[in-house]
Short mmCIF file of C-alpha atoms in Angstrom, two decimals:
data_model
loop_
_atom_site.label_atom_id
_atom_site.label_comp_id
_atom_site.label_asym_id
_atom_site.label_seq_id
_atom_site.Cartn_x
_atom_site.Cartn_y
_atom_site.Cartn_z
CA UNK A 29 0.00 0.00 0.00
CA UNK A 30 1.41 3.59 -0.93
CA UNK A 31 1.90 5.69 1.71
CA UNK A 32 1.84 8.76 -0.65
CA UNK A 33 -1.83 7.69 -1.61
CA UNK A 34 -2.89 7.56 1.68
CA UNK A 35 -1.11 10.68 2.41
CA UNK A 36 -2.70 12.47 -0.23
CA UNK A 37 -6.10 10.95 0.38
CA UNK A 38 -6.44 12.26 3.94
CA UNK A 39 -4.79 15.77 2.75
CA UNK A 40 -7.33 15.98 0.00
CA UNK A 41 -10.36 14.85 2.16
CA UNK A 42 -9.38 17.85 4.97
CA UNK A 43 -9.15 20.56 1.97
CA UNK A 44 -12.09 19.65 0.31
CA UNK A 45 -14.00 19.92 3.73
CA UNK A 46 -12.59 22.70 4.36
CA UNK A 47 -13.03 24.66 0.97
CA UNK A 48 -16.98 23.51 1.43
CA UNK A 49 -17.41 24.20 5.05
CA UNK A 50 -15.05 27.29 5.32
CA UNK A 51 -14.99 25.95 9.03
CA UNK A 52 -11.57 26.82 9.97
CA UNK A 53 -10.06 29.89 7.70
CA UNK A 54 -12.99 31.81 7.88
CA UNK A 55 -13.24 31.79 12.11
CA UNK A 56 -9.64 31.70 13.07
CA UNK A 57 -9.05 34.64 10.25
CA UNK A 58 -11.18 37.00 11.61
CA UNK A 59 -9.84 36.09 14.90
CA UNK A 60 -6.43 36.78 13.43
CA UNK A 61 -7.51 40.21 11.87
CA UNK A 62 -9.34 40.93 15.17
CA UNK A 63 -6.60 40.74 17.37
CA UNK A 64 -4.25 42.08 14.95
CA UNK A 65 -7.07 44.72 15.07
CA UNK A 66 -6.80 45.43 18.49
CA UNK A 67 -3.09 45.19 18.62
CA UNK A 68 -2.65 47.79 16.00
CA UNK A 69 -5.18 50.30 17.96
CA UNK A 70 -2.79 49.87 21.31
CA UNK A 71 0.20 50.01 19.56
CA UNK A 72 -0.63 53.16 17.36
CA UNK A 73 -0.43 50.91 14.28
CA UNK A 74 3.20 52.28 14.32
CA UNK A 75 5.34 50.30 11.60
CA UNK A 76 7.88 48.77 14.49
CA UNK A 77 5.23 46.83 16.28
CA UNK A 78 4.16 44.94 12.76
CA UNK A 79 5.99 42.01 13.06
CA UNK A 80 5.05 41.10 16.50
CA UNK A 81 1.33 41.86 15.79
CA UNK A 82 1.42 39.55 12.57
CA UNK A 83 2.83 37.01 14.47
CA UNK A 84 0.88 37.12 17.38
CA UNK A 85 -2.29 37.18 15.39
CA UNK A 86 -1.00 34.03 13.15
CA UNK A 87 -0.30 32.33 16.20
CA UNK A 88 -3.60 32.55 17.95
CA UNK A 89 -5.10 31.76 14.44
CA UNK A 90 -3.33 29.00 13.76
CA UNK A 91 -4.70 27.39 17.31
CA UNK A 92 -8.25 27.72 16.33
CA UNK A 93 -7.47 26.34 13.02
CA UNK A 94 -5.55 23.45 13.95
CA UNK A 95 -8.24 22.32 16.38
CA UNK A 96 -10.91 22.56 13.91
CA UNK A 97 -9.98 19.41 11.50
CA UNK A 98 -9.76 16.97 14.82
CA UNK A 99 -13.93 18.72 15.82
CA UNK A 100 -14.86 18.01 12.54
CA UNK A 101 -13.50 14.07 12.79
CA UNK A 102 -15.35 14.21 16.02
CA UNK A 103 -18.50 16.06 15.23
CA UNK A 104 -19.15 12.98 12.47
CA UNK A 105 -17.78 10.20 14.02
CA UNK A 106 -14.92 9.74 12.04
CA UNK A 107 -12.23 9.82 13.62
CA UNK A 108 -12.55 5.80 14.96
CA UNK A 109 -13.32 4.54 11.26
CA UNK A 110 -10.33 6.82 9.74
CA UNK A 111 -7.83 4.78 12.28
CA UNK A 112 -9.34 1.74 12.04
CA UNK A 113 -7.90 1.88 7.67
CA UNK A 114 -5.16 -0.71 7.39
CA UNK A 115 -1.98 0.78 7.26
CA UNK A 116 0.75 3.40 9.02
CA UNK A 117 -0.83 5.68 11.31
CA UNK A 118 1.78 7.85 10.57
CA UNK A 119 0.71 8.27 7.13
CA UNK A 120 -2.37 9.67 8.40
CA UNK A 121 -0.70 12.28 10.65
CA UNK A 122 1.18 13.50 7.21
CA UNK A 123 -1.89 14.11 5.65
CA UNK A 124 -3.45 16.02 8.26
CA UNK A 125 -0.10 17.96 8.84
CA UNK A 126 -0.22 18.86 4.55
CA UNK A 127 -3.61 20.07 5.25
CA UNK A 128 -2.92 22.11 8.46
CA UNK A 129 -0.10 23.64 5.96
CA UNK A 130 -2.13 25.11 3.49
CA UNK A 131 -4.88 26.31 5.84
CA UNK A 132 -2.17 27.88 8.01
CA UNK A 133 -0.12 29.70 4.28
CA UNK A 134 -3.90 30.80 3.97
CA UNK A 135 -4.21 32.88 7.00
CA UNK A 136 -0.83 33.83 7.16
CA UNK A 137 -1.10 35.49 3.76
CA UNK A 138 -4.23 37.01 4.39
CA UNK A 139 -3.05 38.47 8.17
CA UNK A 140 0.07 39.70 6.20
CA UNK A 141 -1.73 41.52 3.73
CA UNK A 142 -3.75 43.19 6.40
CA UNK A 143 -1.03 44.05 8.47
CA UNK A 144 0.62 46.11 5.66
CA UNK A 145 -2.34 47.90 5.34
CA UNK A 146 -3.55 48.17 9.05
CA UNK A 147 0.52 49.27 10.16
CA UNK A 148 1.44 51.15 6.95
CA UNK A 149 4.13 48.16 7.26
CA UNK A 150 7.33 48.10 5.12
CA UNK A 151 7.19 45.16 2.05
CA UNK A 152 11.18 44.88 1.87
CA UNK A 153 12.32 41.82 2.92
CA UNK A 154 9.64 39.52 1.46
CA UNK A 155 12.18 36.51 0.36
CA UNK A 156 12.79 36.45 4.07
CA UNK A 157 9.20 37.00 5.36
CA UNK A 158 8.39 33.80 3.10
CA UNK A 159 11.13 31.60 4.00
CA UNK A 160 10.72 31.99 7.71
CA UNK A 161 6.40 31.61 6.95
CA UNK A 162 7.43 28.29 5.38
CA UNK A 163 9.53 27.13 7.59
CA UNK A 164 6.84 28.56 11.06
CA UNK A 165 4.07 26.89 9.02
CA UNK A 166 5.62 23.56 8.78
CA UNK A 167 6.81 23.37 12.50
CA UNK A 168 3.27 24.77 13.37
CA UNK A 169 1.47 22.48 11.49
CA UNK A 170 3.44 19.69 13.23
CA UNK A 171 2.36 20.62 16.69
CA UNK A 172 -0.95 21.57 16.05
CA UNK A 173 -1.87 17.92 14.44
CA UNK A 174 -0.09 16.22 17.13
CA UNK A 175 -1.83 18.40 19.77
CA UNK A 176 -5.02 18.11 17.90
CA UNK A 177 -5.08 14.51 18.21
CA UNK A 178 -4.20 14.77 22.06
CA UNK A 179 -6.74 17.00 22.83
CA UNK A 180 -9.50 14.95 20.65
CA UNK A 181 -9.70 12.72 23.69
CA UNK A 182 -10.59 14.85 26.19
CA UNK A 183 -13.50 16.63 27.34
CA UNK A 184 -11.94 19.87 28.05
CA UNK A 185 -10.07 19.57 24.58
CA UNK A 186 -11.05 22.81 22.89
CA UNK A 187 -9.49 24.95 26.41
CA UNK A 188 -6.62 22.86 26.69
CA UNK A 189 -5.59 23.33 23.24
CA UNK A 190 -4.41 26.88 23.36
CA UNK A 191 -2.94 25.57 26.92
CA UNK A 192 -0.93 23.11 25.45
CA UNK A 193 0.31 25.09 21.74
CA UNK A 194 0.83 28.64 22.54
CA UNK A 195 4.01 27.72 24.95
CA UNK A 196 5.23 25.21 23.07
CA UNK A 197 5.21 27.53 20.10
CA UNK A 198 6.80 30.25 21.77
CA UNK A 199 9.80 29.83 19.97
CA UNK A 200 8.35 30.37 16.84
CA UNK A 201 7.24 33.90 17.69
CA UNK A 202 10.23 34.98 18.83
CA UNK A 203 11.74 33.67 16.04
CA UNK A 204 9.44 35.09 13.37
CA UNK A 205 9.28 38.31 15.26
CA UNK A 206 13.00 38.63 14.96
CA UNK A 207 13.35 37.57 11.19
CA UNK A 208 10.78 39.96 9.98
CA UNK A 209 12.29 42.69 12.59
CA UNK A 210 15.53 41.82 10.41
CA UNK A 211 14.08 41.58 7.38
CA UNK A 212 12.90 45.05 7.33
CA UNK A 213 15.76 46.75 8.88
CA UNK A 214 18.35 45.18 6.87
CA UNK A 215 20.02 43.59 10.16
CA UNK A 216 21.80 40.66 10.13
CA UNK A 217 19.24 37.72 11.71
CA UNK A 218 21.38 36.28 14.20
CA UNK A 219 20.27 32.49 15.31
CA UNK A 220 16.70 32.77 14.73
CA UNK A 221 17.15 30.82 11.73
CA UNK A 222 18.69 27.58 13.85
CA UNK A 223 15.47 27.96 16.53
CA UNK A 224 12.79 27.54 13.51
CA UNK A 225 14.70 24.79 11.98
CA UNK A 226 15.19 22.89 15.11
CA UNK A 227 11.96 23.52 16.33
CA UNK A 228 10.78 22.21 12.78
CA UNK A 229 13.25 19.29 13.24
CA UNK A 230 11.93 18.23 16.45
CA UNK A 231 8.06 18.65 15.60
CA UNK A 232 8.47 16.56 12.58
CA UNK A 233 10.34 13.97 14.13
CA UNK A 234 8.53 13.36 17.11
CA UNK A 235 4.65 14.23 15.59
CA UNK A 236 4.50 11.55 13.63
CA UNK A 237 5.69 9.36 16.00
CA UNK A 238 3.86 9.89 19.19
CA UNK A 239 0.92 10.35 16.57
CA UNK A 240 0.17 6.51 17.51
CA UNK A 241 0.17 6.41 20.77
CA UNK A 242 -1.61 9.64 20.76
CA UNK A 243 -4.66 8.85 18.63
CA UNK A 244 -5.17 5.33 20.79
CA UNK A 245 -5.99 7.81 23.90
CA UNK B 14 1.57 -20.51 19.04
CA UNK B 15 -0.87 -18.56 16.67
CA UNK B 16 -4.17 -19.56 17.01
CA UNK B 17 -5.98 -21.08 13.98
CA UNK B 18 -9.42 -20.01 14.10
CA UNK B 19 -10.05 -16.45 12.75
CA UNK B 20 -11.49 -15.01 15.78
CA UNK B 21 -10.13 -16.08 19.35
CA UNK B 22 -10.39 -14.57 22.57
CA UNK B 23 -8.75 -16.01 26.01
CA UNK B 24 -10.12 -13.75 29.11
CA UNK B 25 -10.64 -10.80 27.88
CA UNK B 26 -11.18 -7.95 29.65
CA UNK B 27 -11.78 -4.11 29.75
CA UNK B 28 -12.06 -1.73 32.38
CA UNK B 29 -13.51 1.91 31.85
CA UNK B 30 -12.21 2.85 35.46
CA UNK B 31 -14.50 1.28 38.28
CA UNK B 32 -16.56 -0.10 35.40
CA UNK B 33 -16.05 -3.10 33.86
CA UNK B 34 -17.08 -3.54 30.81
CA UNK B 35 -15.88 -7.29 29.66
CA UNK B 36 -14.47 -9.98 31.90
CA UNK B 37 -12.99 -13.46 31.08
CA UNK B 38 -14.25 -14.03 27.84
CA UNK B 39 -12.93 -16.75 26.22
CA UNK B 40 -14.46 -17.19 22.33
CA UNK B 41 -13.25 -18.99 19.28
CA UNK B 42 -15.21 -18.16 15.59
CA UNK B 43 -14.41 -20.74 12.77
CA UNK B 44 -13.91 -20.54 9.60
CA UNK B 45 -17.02 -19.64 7.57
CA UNK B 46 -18.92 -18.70 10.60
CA UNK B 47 -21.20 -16.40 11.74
CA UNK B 48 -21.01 -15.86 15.08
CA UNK B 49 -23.86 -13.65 17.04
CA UNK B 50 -23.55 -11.56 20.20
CA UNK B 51 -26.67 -11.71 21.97
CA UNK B 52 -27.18 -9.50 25.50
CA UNK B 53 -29.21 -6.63 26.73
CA UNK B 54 -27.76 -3.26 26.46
CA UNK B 55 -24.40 -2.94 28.77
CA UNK B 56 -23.58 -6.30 28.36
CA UNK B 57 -20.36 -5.43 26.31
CA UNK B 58 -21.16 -6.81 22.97
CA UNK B 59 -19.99 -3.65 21.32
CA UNK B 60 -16.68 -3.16 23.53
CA UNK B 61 -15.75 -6.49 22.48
CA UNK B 62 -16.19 -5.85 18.75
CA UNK B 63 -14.18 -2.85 19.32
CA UNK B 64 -11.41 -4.42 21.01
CA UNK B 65 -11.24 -6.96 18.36
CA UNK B 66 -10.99 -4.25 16.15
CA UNK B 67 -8.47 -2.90 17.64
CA UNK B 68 -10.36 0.70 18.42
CA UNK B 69 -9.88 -0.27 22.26
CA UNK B 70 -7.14 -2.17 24.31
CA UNK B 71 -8.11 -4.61 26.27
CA UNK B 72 -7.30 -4.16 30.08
CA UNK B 73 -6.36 -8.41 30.75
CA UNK B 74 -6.52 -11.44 28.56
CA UNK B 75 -5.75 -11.33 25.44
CA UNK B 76 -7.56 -11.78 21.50
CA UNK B 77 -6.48 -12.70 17.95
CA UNK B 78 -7.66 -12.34 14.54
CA UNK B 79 -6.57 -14.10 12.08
CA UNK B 80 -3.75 -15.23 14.35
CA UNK B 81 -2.79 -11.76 15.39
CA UNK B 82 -2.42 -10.40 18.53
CA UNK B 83 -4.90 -7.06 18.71
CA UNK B 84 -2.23 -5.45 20.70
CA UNK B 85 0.99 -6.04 19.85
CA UNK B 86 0.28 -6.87 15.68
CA UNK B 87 -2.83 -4.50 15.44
CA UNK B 88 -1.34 -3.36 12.03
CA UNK B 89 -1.81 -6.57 10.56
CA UNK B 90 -5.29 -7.30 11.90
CA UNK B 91 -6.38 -4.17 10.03
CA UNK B 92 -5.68 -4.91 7.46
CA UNK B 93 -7.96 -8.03 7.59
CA UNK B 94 -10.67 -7.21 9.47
CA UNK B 95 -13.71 -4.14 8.69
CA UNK B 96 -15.38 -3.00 11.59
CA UNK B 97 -18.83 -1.19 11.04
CA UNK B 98 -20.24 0.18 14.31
CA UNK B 99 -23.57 1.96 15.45
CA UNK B 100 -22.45 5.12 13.40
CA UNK B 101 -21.67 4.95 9.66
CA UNK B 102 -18.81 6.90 10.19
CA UNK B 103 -19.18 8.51 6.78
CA UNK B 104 -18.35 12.54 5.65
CA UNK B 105 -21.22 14.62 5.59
CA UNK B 106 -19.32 17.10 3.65
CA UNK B 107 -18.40 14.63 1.00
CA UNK B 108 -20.26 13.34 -1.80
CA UNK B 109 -21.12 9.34 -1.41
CA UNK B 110 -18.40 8.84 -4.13
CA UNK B 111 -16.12 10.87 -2.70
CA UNK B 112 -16.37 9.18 0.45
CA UNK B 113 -15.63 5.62 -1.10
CA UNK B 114 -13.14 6.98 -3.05
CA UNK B 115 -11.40 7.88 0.59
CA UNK B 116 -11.44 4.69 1.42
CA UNK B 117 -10.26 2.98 -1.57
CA UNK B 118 -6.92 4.97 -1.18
CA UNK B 119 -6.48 4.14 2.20
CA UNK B 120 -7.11 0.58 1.63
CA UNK B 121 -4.79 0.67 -1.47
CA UNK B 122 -7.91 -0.81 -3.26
CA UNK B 123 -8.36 0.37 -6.89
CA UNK B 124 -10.54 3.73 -7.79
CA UNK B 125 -12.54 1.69 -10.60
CA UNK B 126 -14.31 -0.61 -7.62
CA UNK B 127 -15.99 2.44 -5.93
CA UNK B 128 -18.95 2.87 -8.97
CA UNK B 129 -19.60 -0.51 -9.15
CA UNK B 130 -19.87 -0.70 -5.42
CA UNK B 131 -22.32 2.00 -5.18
CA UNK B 132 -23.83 0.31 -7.17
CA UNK B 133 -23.78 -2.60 -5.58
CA UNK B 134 -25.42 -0.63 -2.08
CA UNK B 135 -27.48 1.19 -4.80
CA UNK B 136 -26.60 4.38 -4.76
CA UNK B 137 -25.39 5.01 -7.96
CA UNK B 138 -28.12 7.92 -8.59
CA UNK B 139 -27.06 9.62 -5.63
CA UNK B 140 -23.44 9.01 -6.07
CA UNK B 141 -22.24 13.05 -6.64
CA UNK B 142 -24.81 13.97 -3.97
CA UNK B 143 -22.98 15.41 -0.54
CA UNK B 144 -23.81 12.95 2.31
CA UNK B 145 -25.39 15.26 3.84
CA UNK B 146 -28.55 14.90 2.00
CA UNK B 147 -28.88 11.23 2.33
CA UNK B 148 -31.17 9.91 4.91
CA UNK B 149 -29.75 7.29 7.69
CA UNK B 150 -29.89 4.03 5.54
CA UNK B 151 -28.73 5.51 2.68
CA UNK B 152 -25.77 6.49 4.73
CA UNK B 153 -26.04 3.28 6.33
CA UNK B 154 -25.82 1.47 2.73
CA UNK B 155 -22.59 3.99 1.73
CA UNK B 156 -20.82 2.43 4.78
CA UNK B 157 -21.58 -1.36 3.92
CA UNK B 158 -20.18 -0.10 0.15
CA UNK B 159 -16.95 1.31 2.07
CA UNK B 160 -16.84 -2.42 3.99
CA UNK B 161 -17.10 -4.29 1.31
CA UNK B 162 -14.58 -2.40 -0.54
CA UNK B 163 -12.46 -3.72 2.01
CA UNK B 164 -12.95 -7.17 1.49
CA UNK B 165 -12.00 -8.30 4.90
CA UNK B 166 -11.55 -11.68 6.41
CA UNK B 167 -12.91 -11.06 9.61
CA UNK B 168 -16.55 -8.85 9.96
CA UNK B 169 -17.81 -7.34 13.21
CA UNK B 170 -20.68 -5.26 12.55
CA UNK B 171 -22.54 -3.55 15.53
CA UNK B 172 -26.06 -3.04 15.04
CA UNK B 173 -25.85 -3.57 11.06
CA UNK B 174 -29.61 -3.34 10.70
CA UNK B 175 -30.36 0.00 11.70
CA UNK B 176 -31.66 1.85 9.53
CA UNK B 177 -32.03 -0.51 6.81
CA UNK B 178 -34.57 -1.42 4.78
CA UNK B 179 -35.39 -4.73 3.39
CA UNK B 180 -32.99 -4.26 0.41
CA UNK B 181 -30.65 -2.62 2.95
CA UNK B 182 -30.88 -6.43 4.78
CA UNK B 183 -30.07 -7.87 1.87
CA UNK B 184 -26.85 -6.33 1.28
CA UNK B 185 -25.77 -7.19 4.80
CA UNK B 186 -26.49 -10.53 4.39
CA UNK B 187 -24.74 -10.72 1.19
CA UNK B 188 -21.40 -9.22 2.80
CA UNK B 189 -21.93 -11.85 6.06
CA UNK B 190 -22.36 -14.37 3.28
CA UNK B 191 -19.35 -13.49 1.03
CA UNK B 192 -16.94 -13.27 3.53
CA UNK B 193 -18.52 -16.58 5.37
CA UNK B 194 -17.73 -18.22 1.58
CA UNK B 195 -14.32 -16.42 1.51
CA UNK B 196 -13.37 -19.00 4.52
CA UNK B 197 -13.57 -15.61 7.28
CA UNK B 198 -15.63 -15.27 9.91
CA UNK B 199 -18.44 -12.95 11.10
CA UNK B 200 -18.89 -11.62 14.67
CA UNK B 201 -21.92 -9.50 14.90
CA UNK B 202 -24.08 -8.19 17.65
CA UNK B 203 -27.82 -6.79 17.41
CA UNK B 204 -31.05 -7.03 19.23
CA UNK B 205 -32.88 -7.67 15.73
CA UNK B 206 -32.87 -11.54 16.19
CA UNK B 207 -35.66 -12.03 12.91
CA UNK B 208 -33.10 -10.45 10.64
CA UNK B 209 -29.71 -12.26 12.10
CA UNK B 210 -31.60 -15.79 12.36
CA UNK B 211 -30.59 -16.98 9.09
CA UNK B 212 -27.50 -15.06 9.06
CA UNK B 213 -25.91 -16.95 12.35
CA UNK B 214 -24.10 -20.19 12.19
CA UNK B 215 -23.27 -19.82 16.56
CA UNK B 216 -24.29 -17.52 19.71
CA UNK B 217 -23.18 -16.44 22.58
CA UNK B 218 -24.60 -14.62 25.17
CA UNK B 219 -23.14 -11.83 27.09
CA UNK B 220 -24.45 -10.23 30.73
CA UNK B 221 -22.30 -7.64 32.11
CA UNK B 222 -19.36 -8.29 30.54
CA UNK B 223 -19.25 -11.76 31.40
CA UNK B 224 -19.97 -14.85 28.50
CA UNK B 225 -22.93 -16.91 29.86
CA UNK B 226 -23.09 -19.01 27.23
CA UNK B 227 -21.75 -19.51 23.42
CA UNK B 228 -21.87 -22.53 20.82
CA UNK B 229 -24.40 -23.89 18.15
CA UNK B 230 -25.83 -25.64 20.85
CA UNK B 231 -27.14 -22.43 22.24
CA UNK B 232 -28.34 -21.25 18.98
CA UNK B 233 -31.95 -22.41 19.04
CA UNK B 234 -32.41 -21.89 22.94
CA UNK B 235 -31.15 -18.13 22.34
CA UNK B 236 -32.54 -17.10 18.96
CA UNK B 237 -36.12 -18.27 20.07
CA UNK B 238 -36.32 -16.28 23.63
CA UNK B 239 -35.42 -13.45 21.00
#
């Protein structure tokens, strides 16, 4: 059996849910936008406090979305046939995590777009901005489907999520906050490079691992 | 040693906390059989289906399908056994041939099978229709189409007759049949004793977890207090 297939199969099945439902970009952008709303009123919508507003706001979207495809398996009773498909386990946390990728490029396009026009924000520096989205997004998308899949278990699952992702994706934010800071001053970056590819490294290694254990509660 | 019967169990049991939901069950299902669960509700027909299926671990004892361990190999006993429970477990958001087609990848079964199996559960029609229209057998039917795709060796179904109408019966008793033919074995548990009668080849009786009684020689006694 392929595990490519299978990956593809369970990517495809999340997207297409998700491009018909519209259950998880269009909530956890507005939440984005709204707190980058809100940040941008106490800040003065000054251009320095841009990064750390897009990030925060990508952050805090990125929890609502990554809970949203584990509901979903829940809400239709799902999730138990899904893992009951012969075959790696593992194959099915890739395809949630290729999912979780492209919802997550989604919002953080959109929340970048609106913080250049909510912060009168400075564009220089995209290649950077990009490379350091890519590589959040794919250490972000790690945690959130292995958290996901913890949290599916429990009662309290939707409050524990942010519990559980927002410090362990603390590095993230200060590294993206630091990369775009450098970006747009033309500073050198320092090691913020080396904490989103280890924290990338580590995600992706140990996700799809624990993903097992996880899902068998 | 493997056992060689497709089903076995040696004193099972599972906990939920203080509760205990199976204890000491000891089965076998042969070859070409069609075992029943009988029991009133809470008796743990469908937390033994599940462990076999490997959606729970069992808390003592131990079970195999098809020889393999539901713990330690639970891989492999996937990938022979199709588990349909109380819910269809099918995508709402989906259409009916986009659901099959799901499964097909995951099984590694080809994309051609999923008309003909709707089809089969007669749904062809309906087929580019999102799930969410259908009524309860009709999803019902889908997930005996996404079963059958499977073509397991080993069947537990949970309640398969819910829903159903009488061409919804038939196509149950055409998978029990076809994989009973295919030398596997069928373990399924319902309350609806008219429709399993001529489906069962064996019984056994659970009460609170605990196996009161199981062999053909229990069949008529049981299926006629139904």
């Amino acid at each position: 059996m392929k595990a490519w297939r299978r990956v593809a199969a369970v990517a495809r099945k999340d997207l297409l849910l998700e491009w018909r439902g519209r259950d998880a970009v269009l909530p956890a952008g507005s939440f984005g936008f709204a707190v980058l709303l809100v940040l941008g009123l106490v800040s003065g919508g000054g251009g320095k406090a841009a990064p750390s507003a897009l990030w925060v706001s990508v952050l805090l979207a990125a929890v609502l979305a990554a809970g949203r495809g584990a509901d979903r398996e829940g809400e239709e009773g799902t999730r138990e046939v899904l893992l009951l498909y012969p075959g790696s386990r593992e194959d099915l946390f890739w395809g949630r995590w290729l999912a979780l990728c492209v919802v997550l490029l989604v919002l953080a396009a959109g929340l970048w777009c609106a913080q250049v026009l909510l912060f009168d924000a400075p564009t220089r520096g995209a290649g950077v901005l990009i490379l350091a989205g890519l590589l959040a997004t794919a250490g972000l998308g790690a945690a959130g489907t292995l958290l996901a899949a913890l949290v599916a278990h429990v009662r309290a699952g939707p409050l524990l999520m942010p519990l559980l992702f927002l410090p362990a994706t603390v590095p993230v934010l200060l590294a993206g906050v630091r990369l775009s800071e450098a970006a747009a001053s033309g500073a050198p970056a320092g090691p913020w490079w080396g904490v989103l590819v280890v924290f990338d490294l580590l995600f992706l290694l140990v996700g799809p691992a624990l993903f097992e254990l996880v899902v068998e509660g | 040693m493997r056992p060689l019967d497709p089903v076995v169990t040696d004193a099972l049991g599972r906990r939920f906390g203080a509760v205990v939901a199976l204890r000491g069950v000891g089965l076998r299902v042969r070859e070409g059989t069609c075992l029943l669960l009988l029991g009133p509700n809470g008796s743990g027909k469908t937390t033994l289906l599940r462990v076999l299926a490997t959606a729970l671990r069992p808390t003592e004892g131990r079970a195999w399908v098809c020889g393999y361990d539901v713990v330690s190999e639970g891989h492999r006993v996937r990938e022979l056994c199709a588990f349909l429970g109380t819910s269809a477990g099918v995508y709402a958001g989906l259409t009916g041939f986009e659901n099959v087609c799901l499964a097909a990848d995951l099984c590694g079964r080809p994309r051609w099978q999923v008309a003909e199996l709707l089809g089969w559960a007669g749904l062809e029609q309906v087929a580019h229709r999102p799930v969410r229209t259908y009524s309860l057998g009709m999803r019902r039917r889908l997930a005996l189409a996404r079963v059958r795709l499977q073509e397991p060796r080993v069947l537990l179904l949970d309640e398969p007759f819910v829903g159903l109408d009488e061409e919804g019966t038939r196509l149950v008793a055409e998978l029990v049949t076809g994989v009973k033919k295919r030398g596997g074995a069928v373990v399924l548990a319902t309350h609806d004793l008219d429709r399993a009668r001529a489906l069962c080849d064996a019984v056994a009786e659970l009460e609170s977890g605990r196996l009161l009684s199981s062999g053909p020689a229990g069949l008529a006694g049981a299926v006629s207090r139904g």
